Coordinates of C-alpha atoms in Angstrom, one line a residue:
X236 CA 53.3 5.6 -19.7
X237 CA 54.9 3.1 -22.4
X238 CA 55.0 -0.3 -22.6
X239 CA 58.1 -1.5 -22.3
X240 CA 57.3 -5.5 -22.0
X241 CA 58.7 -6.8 -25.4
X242 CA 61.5 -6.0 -27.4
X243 CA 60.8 -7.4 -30.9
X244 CA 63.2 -10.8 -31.7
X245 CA 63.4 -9.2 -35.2
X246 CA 64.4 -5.7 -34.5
X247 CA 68.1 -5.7 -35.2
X248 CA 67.8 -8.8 -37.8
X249 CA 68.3 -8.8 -41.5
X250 CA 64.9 -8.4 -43.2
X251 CA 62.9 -6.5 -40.5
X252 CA 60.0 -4.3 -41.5
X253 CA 60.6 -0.8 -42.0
X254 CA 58.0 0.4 -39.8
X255 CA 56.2 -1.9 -37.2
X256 CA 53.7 -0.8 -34.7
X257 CA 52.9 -2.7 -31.4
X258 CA 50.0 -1.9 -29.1
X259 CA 50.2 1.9 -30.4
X260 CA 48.5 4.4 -28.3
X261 CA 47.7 8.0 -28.3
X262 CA 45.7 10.5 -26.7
X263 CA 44.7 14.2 -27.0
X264 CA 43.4 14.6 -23.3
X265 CA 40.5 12.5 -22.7
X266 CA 40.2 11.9 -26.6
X267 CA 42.1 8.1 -26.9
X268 CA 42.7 8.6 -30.9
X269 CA 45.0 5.3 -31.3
X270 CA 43.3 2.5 -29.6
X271 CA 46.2 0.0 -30.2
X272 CA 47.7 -0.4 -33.5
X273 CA 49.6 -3.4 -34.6
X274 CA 51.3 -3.1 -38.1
X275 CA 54.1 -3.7 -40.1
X276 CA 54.8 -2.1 -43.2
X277 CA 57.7 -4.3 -45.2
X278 CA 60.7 -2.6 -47.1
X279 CA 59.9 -1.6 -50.3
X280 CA 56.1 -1.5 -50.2
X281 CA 53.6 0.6 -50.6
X282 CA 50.9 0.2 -47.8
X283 CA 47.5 2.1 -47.6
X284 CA 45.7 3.7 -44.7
X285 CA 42.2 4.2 -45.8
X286 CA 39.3 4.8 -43.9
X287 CA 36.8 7.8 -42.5
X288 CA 37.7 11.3 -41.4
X289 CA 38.6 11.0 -37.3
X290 CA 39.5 7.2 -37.6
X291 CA 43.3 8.2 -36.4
X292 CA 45.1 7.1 -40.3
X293 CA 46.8 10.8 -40.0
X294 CA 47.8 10.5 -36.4
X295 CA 49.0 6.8 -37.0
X296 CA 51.4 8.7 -39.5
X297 CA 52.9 11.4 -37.4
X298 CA 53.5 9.1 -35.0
X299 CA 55.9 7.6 -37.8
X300 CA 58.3 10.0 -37.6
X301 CA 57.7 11.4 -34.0
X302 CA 55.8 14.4 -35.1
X303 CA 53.1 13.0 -32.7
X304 CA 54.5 11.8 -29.2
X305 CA 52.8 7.9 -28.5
X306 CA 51.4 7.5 -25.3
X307 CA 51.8 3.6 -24.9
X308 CA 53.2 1.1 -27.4
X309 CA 56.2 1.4 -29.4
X310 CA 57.3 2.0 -33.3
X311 CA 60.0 1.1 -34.8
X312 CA 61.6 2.7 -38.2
X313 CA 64.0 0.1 -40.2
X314 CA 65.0 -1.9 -37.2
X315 CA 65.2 1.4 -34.3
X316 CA 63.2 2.9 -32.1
X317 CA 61.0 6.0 -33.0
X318 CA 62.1 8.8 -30.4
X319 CA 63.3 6.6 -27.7
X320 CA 66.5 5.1 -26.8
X321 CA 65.8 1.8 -24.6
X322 CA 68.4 1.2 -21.7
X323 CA 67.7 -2.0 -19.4
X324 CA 63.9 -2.0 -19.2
X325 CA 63.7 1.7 -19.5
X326 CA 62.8 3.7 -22.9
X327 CA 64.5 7.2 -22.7
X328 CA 63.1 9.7 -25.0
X329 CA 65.4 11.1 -27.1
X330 CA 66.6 14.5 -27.2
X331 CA 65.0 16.9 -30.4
X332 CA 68.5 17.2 -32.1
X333 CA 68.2 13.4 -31.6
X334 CA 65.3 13.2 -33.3
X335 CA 66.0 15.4 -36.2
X336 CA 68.8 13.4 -37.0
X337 CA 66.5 10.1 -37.3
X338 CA 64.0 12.2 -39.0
X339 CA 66.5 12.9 -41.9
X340 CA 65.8 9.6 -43.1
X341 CA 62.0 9.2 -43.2
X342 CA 60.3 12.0 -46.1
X343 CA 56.7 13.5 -45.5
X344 CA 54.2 15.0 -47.8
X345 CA 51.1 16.8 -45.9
X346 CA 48.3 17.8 -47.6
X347 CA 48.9 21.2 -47.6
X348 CA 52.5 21.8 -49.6
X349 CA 54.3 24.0 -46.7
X350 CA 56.5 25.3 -49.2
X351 CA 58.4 28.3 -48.3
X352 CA 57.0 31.2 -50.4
X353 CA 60.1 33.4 -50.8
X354 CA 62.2 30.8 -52.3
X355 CA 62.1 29.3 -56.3
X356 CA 60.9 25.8 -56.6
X357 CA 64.5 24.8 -56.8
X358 CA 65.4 26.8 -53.9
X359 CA 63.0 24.8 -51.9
X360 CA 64.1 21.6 -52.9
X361 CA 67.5 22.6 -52.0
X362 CA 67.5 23.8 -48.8
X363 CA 67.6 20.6 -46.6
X364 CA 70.3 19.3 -48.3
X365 CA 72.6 22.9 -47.6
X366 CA 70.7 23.6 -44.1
X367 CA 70.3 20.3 -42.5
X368 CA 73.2 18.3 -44.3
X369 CA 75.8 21.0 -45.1
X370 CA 75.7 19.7 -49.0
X371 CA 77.3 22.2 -51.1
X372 CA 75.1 24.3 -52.9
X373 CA 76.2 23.4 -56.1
X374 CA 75.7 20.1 -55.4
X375 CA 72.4 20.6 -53.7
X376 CA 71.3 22.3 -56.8
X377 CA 72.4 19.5 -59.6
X378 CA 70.5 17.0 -57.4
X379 CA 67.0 19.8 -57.0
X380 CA 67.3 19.7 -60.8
X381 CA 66.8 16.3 -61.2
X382 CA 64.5 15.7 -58.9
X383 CA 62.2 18.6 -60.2
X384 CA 63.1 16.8 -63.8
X385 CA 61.7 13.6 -62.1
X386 CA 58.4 15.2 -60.9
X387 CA 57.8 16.6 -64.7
X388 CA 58.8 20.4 -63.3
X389 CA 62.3 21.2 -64.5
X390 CA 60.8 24.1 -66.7
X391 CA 59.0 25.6 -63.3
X392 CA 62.5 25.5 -61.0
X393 CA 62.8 29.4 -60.8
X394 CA 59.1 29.7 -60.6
X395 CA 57.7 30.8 -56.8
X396 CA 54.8 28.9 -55.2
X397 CA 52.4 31.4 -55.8
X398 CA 53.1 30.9 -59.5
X399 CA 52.4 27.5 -59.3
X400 CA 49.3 25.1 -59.2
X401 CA 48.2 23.4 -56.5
X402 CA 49.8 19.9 -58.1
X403 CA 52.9 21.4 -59.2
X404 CA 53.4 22.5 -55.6
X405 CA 52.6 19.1 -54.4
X406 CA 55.0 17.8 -57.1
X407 CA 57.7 20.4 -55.4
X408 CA 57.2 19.4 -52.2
X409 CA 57.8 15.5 -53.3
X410 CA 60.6 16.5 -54.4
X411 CA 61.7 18.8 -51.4
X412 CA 61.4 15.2 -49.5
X413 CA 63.1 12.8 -52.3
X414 CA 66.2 15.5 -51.4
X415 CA 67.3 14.2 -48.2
X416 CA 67.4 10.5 -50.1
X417 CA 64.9 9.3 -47.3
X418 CA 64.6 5.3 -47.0
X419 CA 60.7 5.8 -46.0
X420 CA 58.1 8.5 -48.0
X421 CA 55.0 9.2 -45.8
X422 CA 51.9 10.9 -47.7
X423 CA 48.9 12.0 -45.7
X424 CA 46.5 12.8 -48.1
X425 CA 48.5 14.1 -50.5
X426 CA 45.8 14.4 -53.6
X427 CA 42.9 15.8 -51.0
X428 CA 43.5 19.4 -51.0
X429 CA 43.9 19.6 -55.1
X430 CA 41.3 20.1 -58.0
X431 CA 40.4 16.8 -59.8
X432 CA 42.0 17.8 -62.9
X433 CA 45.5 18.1 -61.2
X434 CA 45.2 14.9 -58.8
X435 CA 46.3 12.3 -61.9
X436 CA 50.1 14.3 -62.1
X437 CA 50.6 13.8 -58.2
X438 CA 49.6 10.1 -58.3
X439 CA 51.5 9.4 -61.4
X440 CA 54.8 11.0 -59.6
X441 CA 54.0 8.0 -56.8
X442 CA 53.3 5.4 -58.9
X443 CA 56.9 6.0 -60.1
X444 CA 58.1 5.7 -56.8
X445 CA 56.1 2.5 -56.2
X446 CA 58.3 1.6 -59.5
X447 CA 61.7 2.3 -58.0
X448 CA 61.0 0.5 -54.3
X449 CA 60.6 3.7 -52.6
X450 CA 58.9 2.2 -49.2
X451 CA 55.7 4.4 -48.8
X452 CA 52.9 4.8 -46.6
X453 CA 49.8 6.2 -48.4
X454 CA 46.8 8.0 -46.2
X455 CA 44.5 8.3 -48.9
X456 CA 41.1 8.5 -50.6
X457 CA 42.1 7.4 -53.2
X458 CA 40.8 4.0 -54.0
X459 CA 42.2 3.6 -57.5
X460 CA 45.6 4.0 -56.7
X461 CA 45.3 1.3 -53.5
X462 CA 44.0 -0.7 -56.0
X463 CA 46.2 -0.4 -58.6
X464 CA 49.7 0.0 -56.4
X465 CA 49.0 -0.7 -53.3
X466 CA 50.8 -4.0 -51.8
X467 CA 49.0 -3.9 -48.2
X468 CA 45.8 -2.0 -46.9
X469 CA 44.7 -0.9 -43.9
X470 CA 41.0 0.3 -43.1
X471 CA 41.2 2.3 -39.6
X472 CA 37.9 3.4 -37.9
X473 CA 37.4 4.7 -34.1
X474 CA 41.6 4.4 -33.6
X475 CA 41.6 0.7 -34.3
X476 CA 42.5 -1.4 -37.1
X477 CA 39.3 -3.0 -38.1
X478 CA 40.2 -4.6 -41.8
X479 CA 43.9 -5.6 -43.7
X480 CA 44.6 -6.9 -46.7
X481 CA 45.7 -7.3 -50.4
X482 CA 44.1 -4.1 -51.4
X483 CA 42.3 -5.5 -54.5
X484 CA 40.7 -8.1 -52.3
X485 CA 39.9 -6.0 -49.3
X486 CA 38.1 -3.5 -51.6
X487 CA 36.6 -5.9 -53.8
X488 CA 35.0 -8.3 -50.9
X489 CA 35.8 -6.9 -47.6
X490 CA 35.3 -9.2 -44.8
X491 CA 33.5 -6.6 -41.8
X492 CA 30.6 -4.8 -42.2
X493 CA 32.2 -1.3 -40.9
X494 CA 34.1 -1.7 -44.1
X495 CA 31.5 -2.4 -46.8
X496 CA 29.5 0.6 -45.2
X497 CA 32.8 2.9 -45.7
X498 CA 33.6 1.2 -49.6
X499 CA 29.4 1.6 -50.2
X500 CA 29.9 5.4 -49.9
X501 CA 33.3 5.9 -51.4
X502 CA 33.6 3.6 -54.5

């Protein structure tokens, strides 16, 4: 059942978050994996979910974009509702096609790359655009280009996956997302599944989003780049929210013991 006792005064006014969370549940049977999240991630910053394998940080994020169905609470994306429609007191879910549409604007990188093996780099970068948008594909094409440009791969675009590292094909996949010009990037993990020497060329490609106001949310290990880029962190453990912050403070002098046990292990 979900919650349907507030509406947000802020939800349809000028400067609301692009994501909020309110009372965010969700459950996997009788495993209760979101425990209540409140949150709000402003526009153009880059926000951190950190904390131990389980804790519900790659859940949180599927719930983002209605990959994950909440089971109480709501979420809101730039002002609107995440897979409902509210009528009266009622929330309606919204049909899939519904969804897709809304999902068009908010880009997702997995750990895994999910690239399509039979098609070129650029070929994979282009086929939202043609598929989901009806771009042309020569315009679909120009844009791939530059975005595998951007992401230091123009030289790879005819190249297939399987020809690729396991950055570049991270690097592909950002780019496959940056296509469909999305106001909100979501990363879950996005460095965890890659060799150490290739991690530095992923985060670099971020930290130029950071740059350009690309609104991000970051599941990561990665404490040098929270540190470094981050504008808000998070530290989840057991499906709750147990520590927020300025990242730099947070993981210089965190405030709750669950968190100094977690930072003892991982800085």
């Amino acid at each position: 059942m979900t919650d349907l006792s507030k509406t947000p005064a802020d939800a349809t006014a000028t400067g609301h978050p692009m994501v909020r969370a309110e009372n965010v549940h969700k459950s996997y049977g009788a495993v209760h994996v979101l425990k209540g999240i409140d949150l709000e991630v402003r526009q153009g910053e880059v926000f951190c979910l950190i904390g131990p394998s389980g804790s519900g940080k790659s859940t949180f994020l599927r719930c983002i974009n209605h990959l994950e169905k909440v089971n109480a609470g709501r979420l809101w994306v730039d002002g609107e509702l995440v897979g409902y429609q509210q009528k009266g007191d009622k929330l309606h879910e919204l049909k899939d096609r519904e969804v897709a549409v809304k999902r068009r604007d908010i880009g997702m990188v997995f750990q895994r790359f999910n690239l399509f093996p039979h098609m070129t780099a650029v070929e994979n970068v282009m086929e939202a655009p043609v598929q989901v948008k009806g771009e042309s594909k020569a315009v679909a094409r120009e844009r791939a280009m530059s975005l595998l440009e951007r992401v230091g791969l123009a030289d790879k675009a005819r190249n297939y996956p399987s020809q690729l590292s396991g950055g570049q094909q991270q690097r592909v996949a950002i780019a496959r997302a940056l296509a469909m010009k999305p106001k909100l990037m979501l990363f879950d993990e996005p460095t965890s599944a890659l060799d150490p020497e290739l991690v530095g060329d992923v985060l670099d490609v971020m930290r130029g989003l950071a740059e350009e106001g690309m609104t991000m949310v970051v599941v990561t290990h990665e404490m040098g780049f929270a540190r470094e880029v981050g504008d808000a962190l998070v530290f989840m453990d057991g499906g709750v929210v147990v520590e927020s912050g300025n990242p730099r403070e947070v993981l210089t002098d965190p405030q709750h013991e669950r968190t100094r046990a977690f930072l003892s292990k991982v800085l």
